Amino acid sequence: MTVAVQGETARTTPRKSPLHRIKYSYDRYWYAWAMCLPVVLVLGAIVGYPLIQGIYLSFTDATSQNVGRTIGANHIPDTYSWVGLTNYVGILTGANNQFWPHLFWTIAWTVACVVLTYAIGLALAVVLNRDIRARGLYRMLLILPWAVPTFVTIFAWRLILADDGAVNQLLALLHITGPSWLSDPLAQKVAAVGVNIWCGVPFMMVSLLGGLQAIPRELHEAAEMDGATAWQRFVNVTLPGLRPVSSTVILLGVIWTFNQFNVIFLLFGTNSDSVQILVTYAYKLFFGQQPQDYASSAAVGILCLSLLVVFTSVYRRWLKRNDEGALA
Amino acid sequence: MTTAHATTRTRAAAPRPGTRRRTSSSLTLHGALTVMAFIAVFPIVWIAYISLGGDKFDYQHPARILNHPTLANYGHVIQDTNFATWMLNSVIVALGTTVIGVLIAASAGYAVSRMRFLGRGTLMYTFLLTQMFPVAVLMVPLYKIMANLGLLDTYSGLILIYCSTAVPYCAWLLKGYFDTIPVDIDEAGRIDGLSPFGTFWRLIAPLARPGLSVAAFYTFITAWGEVAYASHFMLSEDQYTLAVGLQTYVSQFNSQWNYMAATSVLIAIPAALVFYVVQKHLVAGLTSGGTKG
């Protein structure tokens, strides 16, 4: 049996009809597919199939009252029916519209969190990449927020941000009356962004530190010899060298922040309305009311997903064009 | 090509030019780092401190705790609640997810890194796509599937779900890491008569230990801290994981923050242990796409 290892021979796959190509590919690479099979099966069963069902549900009027369920020995069958685009129309244009305000806040939240997290992570990574004393200790302390489960750290933040908590007591020492971080609409948003940055910086920092260490030292030395200032070296050597890592972590950061369920939900629950991002809003439609509105919740979820898919493809295309521009 | 780990070491040994600038700016640098490290650690230290207070309102009067710190909260949580059962459940689920998740992510990541098979690009894009699914879309259908398969309220059901959230990122990460390992090693293994899986298992996996440990850390933390699925798919109280159990405390004890704080500290300890074991590898392991350039 031959297995193509990445290299010269592998590129020479002949151009034939699709069927031929599939057969050829199968003979040659069945082993590769076998190694991917477990992941594909798990993702297909846990993500793919439910997603299709979820898309279907978003076109129906399913609520917790008409979805089939089993109570004891009795099985109640499904009674919901197809309603077409009604849910989507209702969400996007309905009276007392909730979707658009949540969408704008979600976008503001994502941009604020990703930009600040990236900036802080980059600054820390650059500093930690120099030979300073106790670098290992600083690095360990700075990564710590990542190591402790979110529901624990957010609980800690709730105690700190509570009306009589540590932050407001500190502000009182400075003779400032702190806002109630967990209930005042504006303060809530500030608190949410702050806590999310606190949670996200370690991942950014560690990834960027890895990227920095992969930039050849000679580039920096050559630039230094040519008389480039520290800032010029940062802009012309460090940032371009980080591009592969940056583009990945920013994309992941956007996706993860947009869908950041834990921080908002654990910090505020589903009660405060203005601070809910789309994901927690969908969850609120889902579990926060009676009857639970599965269909609308699924529709909001699908809208989130479509927005992210559009964003990702635009972003990837933009990256590709930029890279070609840089290479040409 | 050297791995990032080796680069770190040589860098630390080599003296830097321009030492004078370093002495002048190092004070501000250390100052800034100390402030950042303090912010990073403060909430964790704070909750550990609050957990020593005997009264549920002690978090409003932190000075009180200093006068009579007590371990009574820990005693209560460990002896009088289901904490031990929940801890055991969490450990089983998190370790199960880690072992299965890293194994399948690594084998897929290796295949994508080394073999140019049809559909590898699509596969990587699909991995990215699965990161975009909001919980709300999947919850109802997933609940039905789990019920049909008889996986509700079981460890294996939860392990499967957690694998689907952690594996895509791990496969991405490990693919990047495998890319940094020279292909010559695979070829040598093949000449010695190893199957592709044998090459992966015996030669590449041991070399990829930093990458694998980061993947394991990520998977473990994801499974250990997940709330939404666990609270809807684990139905009976003796199957609860810690994330779910902690939520019942709030209603059960009517927000007795001191017990919650003590429980939080106990929950954080296993995660911190895992973190301590892998933290040396973290930077090298996450280098991934970067070293490839």
XYZ file of C-alpha atoms in Angstrom:
621
model
C 0.000 0.000 0.000
C 1.268 3.460 -0.738
C 0.523 6.460 1.329
C 1.476 9.838 0.049
C 3.412 11.782 2.561
C 3.204 15.500 2.016
C 5.816 16.250 -0.572
C 6.665 16.238 -4.253
C 4.891 13.067 -5.334
C 1.592 14.058 -3.851
C 0.949 17.037 -6.124
C 0.966 14.992 -9.317
C -2.619 13.722 -9.020
C -3.775 13.482 -12.652
C -6.736 15.563 -13.786
C -9.462 13.075 -14.727
C -13.204 12.870 -14.401
C -14.536 13.428 -10.865
C -15.471 9.772 -10.487
C -11.981 8.684 -11.439
C -10.510 11.176 -9.085
C -12.641 9.908 -6.214
C -11.700 6.317 -6.929
C -8.026 7.164 -7.285
C -8.181 9.203 -4.150
C -9.873 6.368 -2.313
C -7.265 3.797 -3.297
C -4.506 6.094 -2.285
C -5.882 7.793 0.751
C -8.386 5.478 2.411
C -6.051 5.417 5.331
C -6.268 9.167 5.777
C -10.028 9.031 5.671
C -10.054 6.209 8.198
C -8.022 8.382 10.557
C -10.492 11.233 10.200
C -13.549 9.035 10.474
C -13.997 9.148 14.279
C -14.051 12.952 14.299
C -16.396 13.089 11.323
C -18.777 10.609 12.958
C -18.868 12.494 16.250
C -19.344 15.855 14.559
C -21.941 14.462 12.192
C -24.007 12.958 14.995
C -23.632 15.750 17.552
C -23.460 18.828 15.325
C -24.504 18.039 11.748
C -27.713 16.145 12.287
C -29.032 18.379 15.107
C -28.204 21.418 12.988
C -30.386 20.170 10.157
C -33.149 19.474 12.651
C -32.640 22.919 14.147
C -32.939 24.562 10.747
C -36.146 22.619 10.201
C -37.496 23.657 13.618
C -36.905 27.316 12.791
C -39.481 27.005 9.982
C -42.140 25.548 12.274
C -44.166 26.812 15.218
C -42.583 24.447 17.734
C -42.902 25.362 21.402
C -42.458 23.302 24.510
C -46.168 22.449 24.362
C -46.336 20.812 20.963
C -42.992 19.033 20.745
C -43.224 15.297 21.308
C -42.041 14.092 24.667
C -42.291 11.087 26.918
C -43.861 11.457 30.319
C -43.582 8.228 32.233
C -44.927 5.530 29.901
C -46.967 7.897 27.748
C -45.479 9.135 24.553
C -46.907 12.378 23.237
C -46.255 12.812 19.503
C -45.146 16.004 17.776
C -47.973 18.338 16.817
C -46.162 21.397 15.526
C -46.490 22.340 11.879
C -44.632 24.058 9.064
C -45.063 27.820 9.019
C -42.463 28.860 6.463
C -40.617 32.104 7.042
C -43.039 33.432 9.654
C -40.514 33.191 12.491
C -37.807 35.003 10.576
C -40.187 37.742 9.441
C -41.442 38.090 13.004
C -37.942 38.369 14.426
C -36.621 40.813 11.842
C -39.614 43.097 11.404
C -42.024 42.300 14.246
C -43.564 44.947 16.462
C -41.674 45.604 19.700
C -38.562 44.494 17.905
C -35.923 42.865 20.074
C -33.565 41.528 17.453
C -31.919 44.663 16.088
C -30.975 46.237 19.447
C -29.499 42.913 20.519
C -27.634 42.609 17.242
C -26.085 46.086 17.556
C -25.021 45.424 21.112
C -23.609 42.038 20.078
C -21.501 43.651 17.359
C -20.293 46.422 19.687
C -19.508 43.806 22.323
C -17.584 41.616 19.876
C -15.536 44.487 18.455
C -14.736 45.969 21.872
C -13.768 42.623 23.374
C -11.670 41.367 20.473
C -9.801 44.642 19.896
C -8.973 45.161 23.562
C -8.159 41.517 24.236
C -5.861 41.399 21.232
C -4.128 44.668 22.142
C -3.534 43.666 25.760
C -2.524 40.133 24.783
C -0.049 41.451 22.221
C 1.473 43.959 24.630
C 1.959 41.300 27.293
C 3.350 38.813 24.778
C 5.908 41.339 23.513
C 7.005 42.145 27.051
C 7.197 38.493 28.059
C 9.235 37.713 24.965
C 12.140 39.850 26.246
C 14.586 38.412 28.740
C 13.351 39.922 31.940
C 13.734 38.587 35.402
C 11.031 36.236 36.734
C 9.568 35.824 33.263
C 8.329 32.314 34.051
C 6.527 33.504 37.169
C 4.798 36.393 35.382
C 3.781 34.091 32.571
C 2.279 31.560 34.947
C 0.330 34.188 36.913
C -0.968 35.808 33.732
C -2.203 32.508 32.290
C -3.957 31.572 35.524
C -7.388 33.053 34.598
C -7.561 30.523 31.777
C -6.847 27.586 34.048
C -9.721 28.162 36.435
C -13.178 27.158 35.111
C -15.288 30.059 33.857
C -18.185 29.466 36.191
C -15.840 29.774 39.151
C -14.059 32.928 38.016
C -17.309 34.605 37.041
C -18.744 33.805 40.409
C -15.691 35.495 41.896
C -16.320 38.530 39.705
C -19.913 38.680 40.876
C -18.740 38.959 44.463
C -16.179 41.582 43.480
C -18.620 43.632 41.410
C -21.558 43.351 43.806
C -22.983 46.587 45.202
C -20.940 46.261 48.409
C -18.175 44.300 46.726
C -14.462 44.937 46.518
C -14.526 47.288 43.519
C -17.070 49.657 44.983
C -15.398 49.608 48.392
C -12.169 50.558 46.674
C -13.925 53.361 44.806
C -15.475 54.516 48.096
C -11.979 54.896 49.528
C -11.324 57.335 46.691
C -14.645 59.059 47.512
C -16.313 57.904 44.330
C -19.724 56.294 44.460
C -19.443 53.255 42.237
C -22.379 52.291 40.017
C -24.166 49.023 40.632
C -22.176 46.985 38.148
C -24.603 44.107 37.979
C -27.851 46.022 37.402
C -27.241 49.492 35.928
C -27.557 49.130 32.096
C -24.408 51.023 31.140
C -22.264 49.722 33.991
C -23.400 46.192 33.139
C -21.994 46.515 29.660
C -18.694 47.859 30.931
C -18.510 45.054 33.478
C -19.340 42.398 30.869
C -16.649 43.617 28.474
C -14.137 43.885 31.304
C -14.759 40.388 32.614
C -14.671 38.906 29.124
C -11.343 40.577 28.409
C -10.038 39.239 31.692
C -11.086 35.731 30.595
C -9.770 36.052 27.045
C -6.350 37.679 27.453
C -4.441 34.529 28.526
C -5.342 32.641 25.367
C -4.374 35.597 23.138
C -1.180 36.178 25.058
C -0.010 32.571 24.913
C -0.846 32.170 21.225
C 0.913 35.407 20.293
C 3.899 34.512 22.459
C 4.186 31.284 20.490
C 4.024 33.283 17.278
C 6.659 35.772 18.473
C 9.076 32.999 19.330
C 8.751 31.643 15.819
C 9.996 34.905 14.258
C 13.686 34.421 13.415
C 15.954 36.509 15.638
C 18.108 37.458 12.691
C 15.318 39.616 11.284
C 15.282 41.749 14.416
C 19.056 41.965 14.521
C 19.286 42.958 10.878
C 16.676 45.666 11.388
C 18.492 46.908 14.469
C 21.763 47.099 12.581
C 20.070 49.090 9.838
C 19.164 51.638 12.493
C 15.463 50.891 12.858
C 13.911 52.195 16.076
C 12.089 49.855 18.444
C 8.748 51.051 17.087
C 9.829 50.590 13.464
C 11.010 47.087 14.281
C 7.689 46.324 15.927
C 5.682 47.568 12.950
C 7.886 46.194 10.180
C 9.220 42.954 11.645
C 7.061 41.803 14.536
C 3.592 42.511 13.173
C 4.148 40.973 9.701
C 5.824 37.971 11.313
C 2.807 37.498 13.549
C 0.302 37.655 10.721
C -0.436 33.896 10.448
C -1.050 33.619 14.190
C -2.895 36.947 14.427
C -5.322 36.144 11.652
C -6.210 32.836 13.289
C -6.640 34.126 16.833
C -8.633 37.148 15.694
C -11.003 34.940 13.697
C -11.395 32.531 16.615
C -11.757 35.471 18.983
C -14.582 36.947 16.924
C -16.402 33.627 16.710
C -15.967 32.799 20.380
C -16.871 36.279 21.595
C -19.920 36.543 19.356
C -21.123 33.246 20.850
C -19.874 33.943 24.375
C -22.657 32.398 26.373
C -20.989 31.771 29.720
C -19.834 35.265 30.647
C -23.146 37.035 30.060
C -25.321 34.231 31.356
C -23.372 33.562 34.524
C -22.793 37.218 35.290
C -26.329 38.512 34.806
C -28.654 35.543 34.301
C -31.456 36.107 31.797
C -33.160 38.971 33.611
C -31.345 42.137 32.570
C -32.436 42.651 29.019
C -30.150 45.318 27.597
C -26.931 43.415 28.191
C -28.065 40.181 26.509
C -26.171 39.313 23.334
C -27.885 37.304 20.590
C -26.859 33.928 21.932
C -28.162 34.543 25.419
C -31.249 36.206 23.927
C -31.927 32.998 21.963
C -31.386 31.013 25.129
C -33.826 33.257 26.954
C -36.518 32.612 24.328
C -35.694 28.997 24.883
C -35.605 28.499 28.622
C -36.466 31.836 30.136
C -40.207 31.891 29.414
C -43.290 29.682 29.258
C -44.160 28.198 26.821
C -40.600 27.802 25.646
C -40.410 29.139 22.112
C -38.145 26.594 20.365
C -38.853 27.820 16.870
C -37.950 31.485 17.403
C -34.961 30.508 19.461
C -33.724 28.231 16.686
C -34.361 30.991 14.142
C -32.262 33.490 16.139
C -29.562 30.831 16.414
C -29.592 30.252 12.664
C -29.334 34.012 12.095
C -26.261 34.141 14.378
C -24.741 31.259 12.497
C -25.367 32.853 9.094
C -23.835 36.142 10.224
C -20.711 34.334 11.372
C -20.474 32.292 8.180
C -20.711 35.450 6.076
C -18.146 37.206 8.241
C -15.748 34.252 8.068
C -15.858 33.931 4.297
C -15.368 37.675 3.790
C -12.496 37.651 6.278
C -10.809 34.680 4.644
C -11.133 36.197 1.207
C -9.689 39.455 2.505
C -6.773 37.585 4.081
C -6.078 35.691 0.898
C -6.075 38.842 -1.203
C -3.803 40.615 1.270
C -1.357 37.746 1.353
C -1.113 37.629 -2.405
C -0.601 41.356 -2.401
C 2.231 40.991 0.069
C 3.859 38.222 -1.907
C 3.591 39.788 -5.348
C 13.892 23.145 11.625
C 13.943 23.531 15.361
C 10.820 23.394 17.433
C 9.758 26.481 19.306
C 10.832 24.893 22.548
C 14.441 24.783 21.499
C 14.232 28.383 20.276
C 13.163 29.553 23.701
C 16.199 28.074 25.298
C 18.783 29.444 22.925
C 17.181 32.847 23.158
C 17.362 32.932 26.930
C 21.049 32.032 26.830
C 22.133 34.599 24.262
C 22.977 38.036 25.669
C 21.027 40.851 24.059
C 22.600 43.869 22.526
C 21.670 47.225 23.954
C 21.751 46.331 27.624
C 21.715 49.919 28.827
C 18.220 50.552 27.541
C 17.026 47.521 29.454
C 18.142 48.750 32.883
C 16.401 52.095 32.447
C 13.087 50.690 31.289
C 13.009 47.517 33.338
C 11.499 49.255 36.349
C 8.429 50.456 34.447
C 8.206 47.088 32.753
C 8.208 45.200 36.027
C 5.732 47.679 37.441
C 3.317 47.155 34.561
C 3.704 43.385 34.686
C 3.099 43.333 38.422
C -0.128 45.319 38.017
C -1.338 43.014 35.234
C -0.413 39.891 37.171
C -2.233 41.293 40.193
C -5.404 41.874 38.149
C -5.120 38.378 36.690
C -4.764 36.693 40.045
C -6.904 38.924 42.254
C -10.360 37.347 41.653
C -8.976 33.887 42.316
C -7.196 34.938 45.491
C -10.233 36.942 46.569
C -12.600 33.998 46.341
C -10.160 31.819 48.256
C -10.057 34.515 50.947
C -13.857 34.879 51.084
C -14.170 31.110 51.457
C -12.523 31.426 54.867
C -15.307 33.642 56.218
C -17.911 31.998 58.393
C -20.869 34.201 57.474
C -22.636 34.533 54.141
C -22.354 38.336 54.179
C -18.642 38.351 54.930
C -17.823 39.295 51.344
C -19.203 42.741 52.117
C -16.945 43.101 55.148
C -13.683 41.441 54.158
C -11.866 42.807 57.205
C -13.992 40.599 59.454
C -12.560 37.429 57.938
C -9.042 38.413 58.909
C -9.966 38.259 62.594
C -11.464 34.789 62.590
C -10.658 32.766 59.490
C -12.270 29.338 59.507
C -12.289 26.203 57.405
C -15.856 25.400 58.479
C -17.243 26.079 54.995
C -15.046 23.381 53.509
C -16.090 20.933 56.181
C -19.738 21.599 55.514
C -19.425 21.347 51.732
C -17.466 18.111 51.817
C -19.429 16.332 54.521
C -23.021 17.514 54.268
C -23.600 17.858 50.521
C -23.318 15.746 47.404
C -20.044 17.419 46.594
C -18.003 14.201 46.473
C -20.402 12.553 44.001
C -20.432 15.604 41.755
C -16.675 15.842 41.853
C -16.386 12.190 40.845
C -18.839 12.734 37.969
C -16.921 15.756 36.757
C -13.620 13.914 36.914
C -15.009 10.965 34.943
C -16.555 13.180 32.285
C -13.560 15.517 31.961
C -10.969 12.742 31.836
C -13.086 10.699 29.417
C -13.442 13.709 27.148
C -9.733 14.441 27.345
C -8.624 10.912 26.433
C -11.134 10.344 23.627
C -11.039 13.910 22.343
C -7.253 14.194 22.113
C -6.979 10.751 20.519
C -9.436 11.413 17.697
C -8.323 15.012 17.230
C -4.687 13.924 16.955
C -5.373 11.193 14.421
C -7.455 13.540 12.265
C -4.903 16.342 12.658
C -2.111 14.005 11.604
C -4.003 12.800 8.544
C -4.700 16.390 7.456
C -1.129 17.452 8.119
C 0.576 14.608 6.238
C -1.728 13.245 3.563
C -3.121 15.303 0.713
C -6.430 13.532 0.444
C -9.552 14.817 -1.209
C -11.638 16.909 1.146
C -8.992 17.903 3.651
C -9.619 21.590 3.054
C -13.345 21.095 3.510
C -12.707 19.164 6.690
C -10.646 21.961 8.216
C -13.270 24.509 7.236
C -15.977 22.343 8.783
C -13.985 22.263 11.999
C -14.026 26.043 12.019
C -17.716 26.069 11.209
C -18.617 23.937 14.225
C -17.195 26.667 16.463
C -19.952 28.971 15.252
C -22.973 27.026 16.407
C -24.942 28.717 19.141
C -26.134 26.460 21.924
C -29.749 27.399 21.272
C -29.974 25.815 17.821
C -28.622 22.478 18.889
C -30.287 22.069 22.261
C -33.709 20.656 21.349
C -32.605 18.364 18.502
C -29.663 17.156 20.550
C -31.924 16.422 23.481
C -34.090 14.247 21.255
C -31.127 12.410 19.779
C -29.692 11.755 23.208
C -33.056 10.487 24.388
C -33.392 8.164 21.392
C -29.910 6.763 21.872
C -30.549 6.323 25.590
C -27.646 8.650 26.369
C -29.515 11.172 28.500
C -28.253 11.327 32.036
C -25.172 9.240 31.200
C -21.480 10.017 31.247
C -20.975 8.838 27.674
C -23.620 11.215 26.325
C -21.956 14.206 27.907
C -18.491 13.031 26.837
C -19.686 12.796 23.230
C -21.107 16.319 23.319
C -17.984 17.785 24.876
C -15.840 16.031 22.278
C -17.792 17.809 19.572
C -17.042 21.209 21.112
C -13.376 20.662 21.949
C -12.152 18.410 19.135
C -12.357 20.845 16.190
C -10.045 23.400 17.797
C -7.692 20.649 19.007
C -7.493 19.134 15.538
C -6.601 22.561 14.144
C -3.986 23.122 16.798
C -2.445 19.679 16.414
C -2.415 19.895 12.625
C -0.341 23.040 12.991
C 1.963 21.349 15.454
C 2.438 18.239 13.295
C 3.347 20.543 10.402
C 6.406 21.629 12.367
C 7.721 18.067 12.682
C 9.957 17.158 9.729
C 8.456 14.763 7.188
C 11.767 12.844 7.064
C 10.788 11.159 10.296
C 7.642 9.728 8.706
C 9.609 8.528 5.704
C 12.149 6.807 7.927
C 9.323 5.093 9.753
C 7.732 3.951 6.526
C 11.011 2.520 5.255
C 11.237 0.553 8.477
C 7.867 -0.961 7.633
C 5.519 0.936 9.914
C 1.941 1.558 8.820
C 0.815 5.200 8.668
C -0.961 4.796 11.976
C 2.123 3.094 13.402
C 4.253 6.033 12.277
C 1.852 8.418 13.903
C 1.548 6.474 17.127
C 5.160 5.476 17.686
C 7.186 8.261 16.128
C 5.155 11.445 15.759
C 2.949 11.340 18.860
C 5.922 11.194 21.270
C 7.572 14.110 19.436
C 4.376 16.121 19.552
C 4.081 15.968 23.317
C 3.952 19.766 23.823
C 1.152 20.087 21.284
C -0.696 17.109 22.712
C -0.480 18.427 26.250
C -1.931 21.767 25.212
C -4.764 19.974 23.426
C -5.341 17.886 26.550
C -5.364 20.999 28.725
C -7.818 22.760 26.451
C -10.133 19.743 26.293
C -10.025 19.194 30.018
C -10.785 22.829 30.831
C -13.625 22.915 28.304
C -15.250 19.820 29.754
C -14.589 20.833 33.349
C -16.214 24.245 33.009
C -19.161 23.606 30.679
C -22.538 24.613 32.086
C -25.333 24.785 29.506
C -25.394 21.203 28.209
C -24.588 19.642 31.555
C -27.489 21.379 33.251
C -30.020 20.124 30.710
C -28.750 16.643 29.942
C -27.828 15.414 33.408
C -31.184 14.944 35.051
C -30.746 13.084 38.320
C -28.911 14.616 41.194
C -26.351 11.847 41.547
C -25.301 12.370 37.912
C -24.744 16.130 38.251
C -21.372 17.529 37.400
C -19.875 20.253 39.571
C -21.026 23.020 37.237
C -24.629 21.908 37.716
C -24.255 21.093 41.372
C -22.957 24.554 42.151
C -26.105 26.074 40.633
C -28.330 24.081 42.963
C -26.455 25.616 45.891
C -27.818 29.035 45.166
C -31.443 28.061 45.604
C -30.831 25.328 48.117
C -28.919 27.464 50.559
C -30.500 30.706 49.505
C -27.272 32.239 48.226
C -24.902 31.268 50.962
C -21.920 32.848 49.284
C -19.427 31.442 51.742
C -20.310 27.827 50.805
C -20.221 28.716 47.141
C -16.812 30.266 47.565
C -15.468 27.183 49.319
C -16.902 24.919 46.616
C -15.402 27.127 43.916
C -11.968 26.775 45.427
C -12.354 23.004 45.601
C -13.456 22.970 41.947
C -10.529 25.108 40.873
C -7.917 22.834 42.451
C -8.002 19.931 39.914
C -7.982 22.391 37.022
C -5.046 24.214 38.562
C -3.184 20.915 38.949
C -3.672 20.043 35.277
C -2.587 23.560 34.401
C 0.562 23.283 36.507
C 1.555 20.040 34.787
C 1.182 21.406 31.242
C 2.071 25.080 31.661
C 5.693 24.625 30.574
C 4.451 23.281 27.259
C 1.760 25.877 26.682
C 3.726 28.372 24.620
C 5.599 25.795 22.577
C 2.419 23.849 21.927
C 0.371 26.799 20.772
C 2.983 27.954 18.287
C 1.126 25.873 15.672
C 0.655 27.737 12.406
C 3.250 30.309 13.396
C 6.351 28.189 12.997
C 5.142 27.091 9.634
C 5.162 30.711 8.515
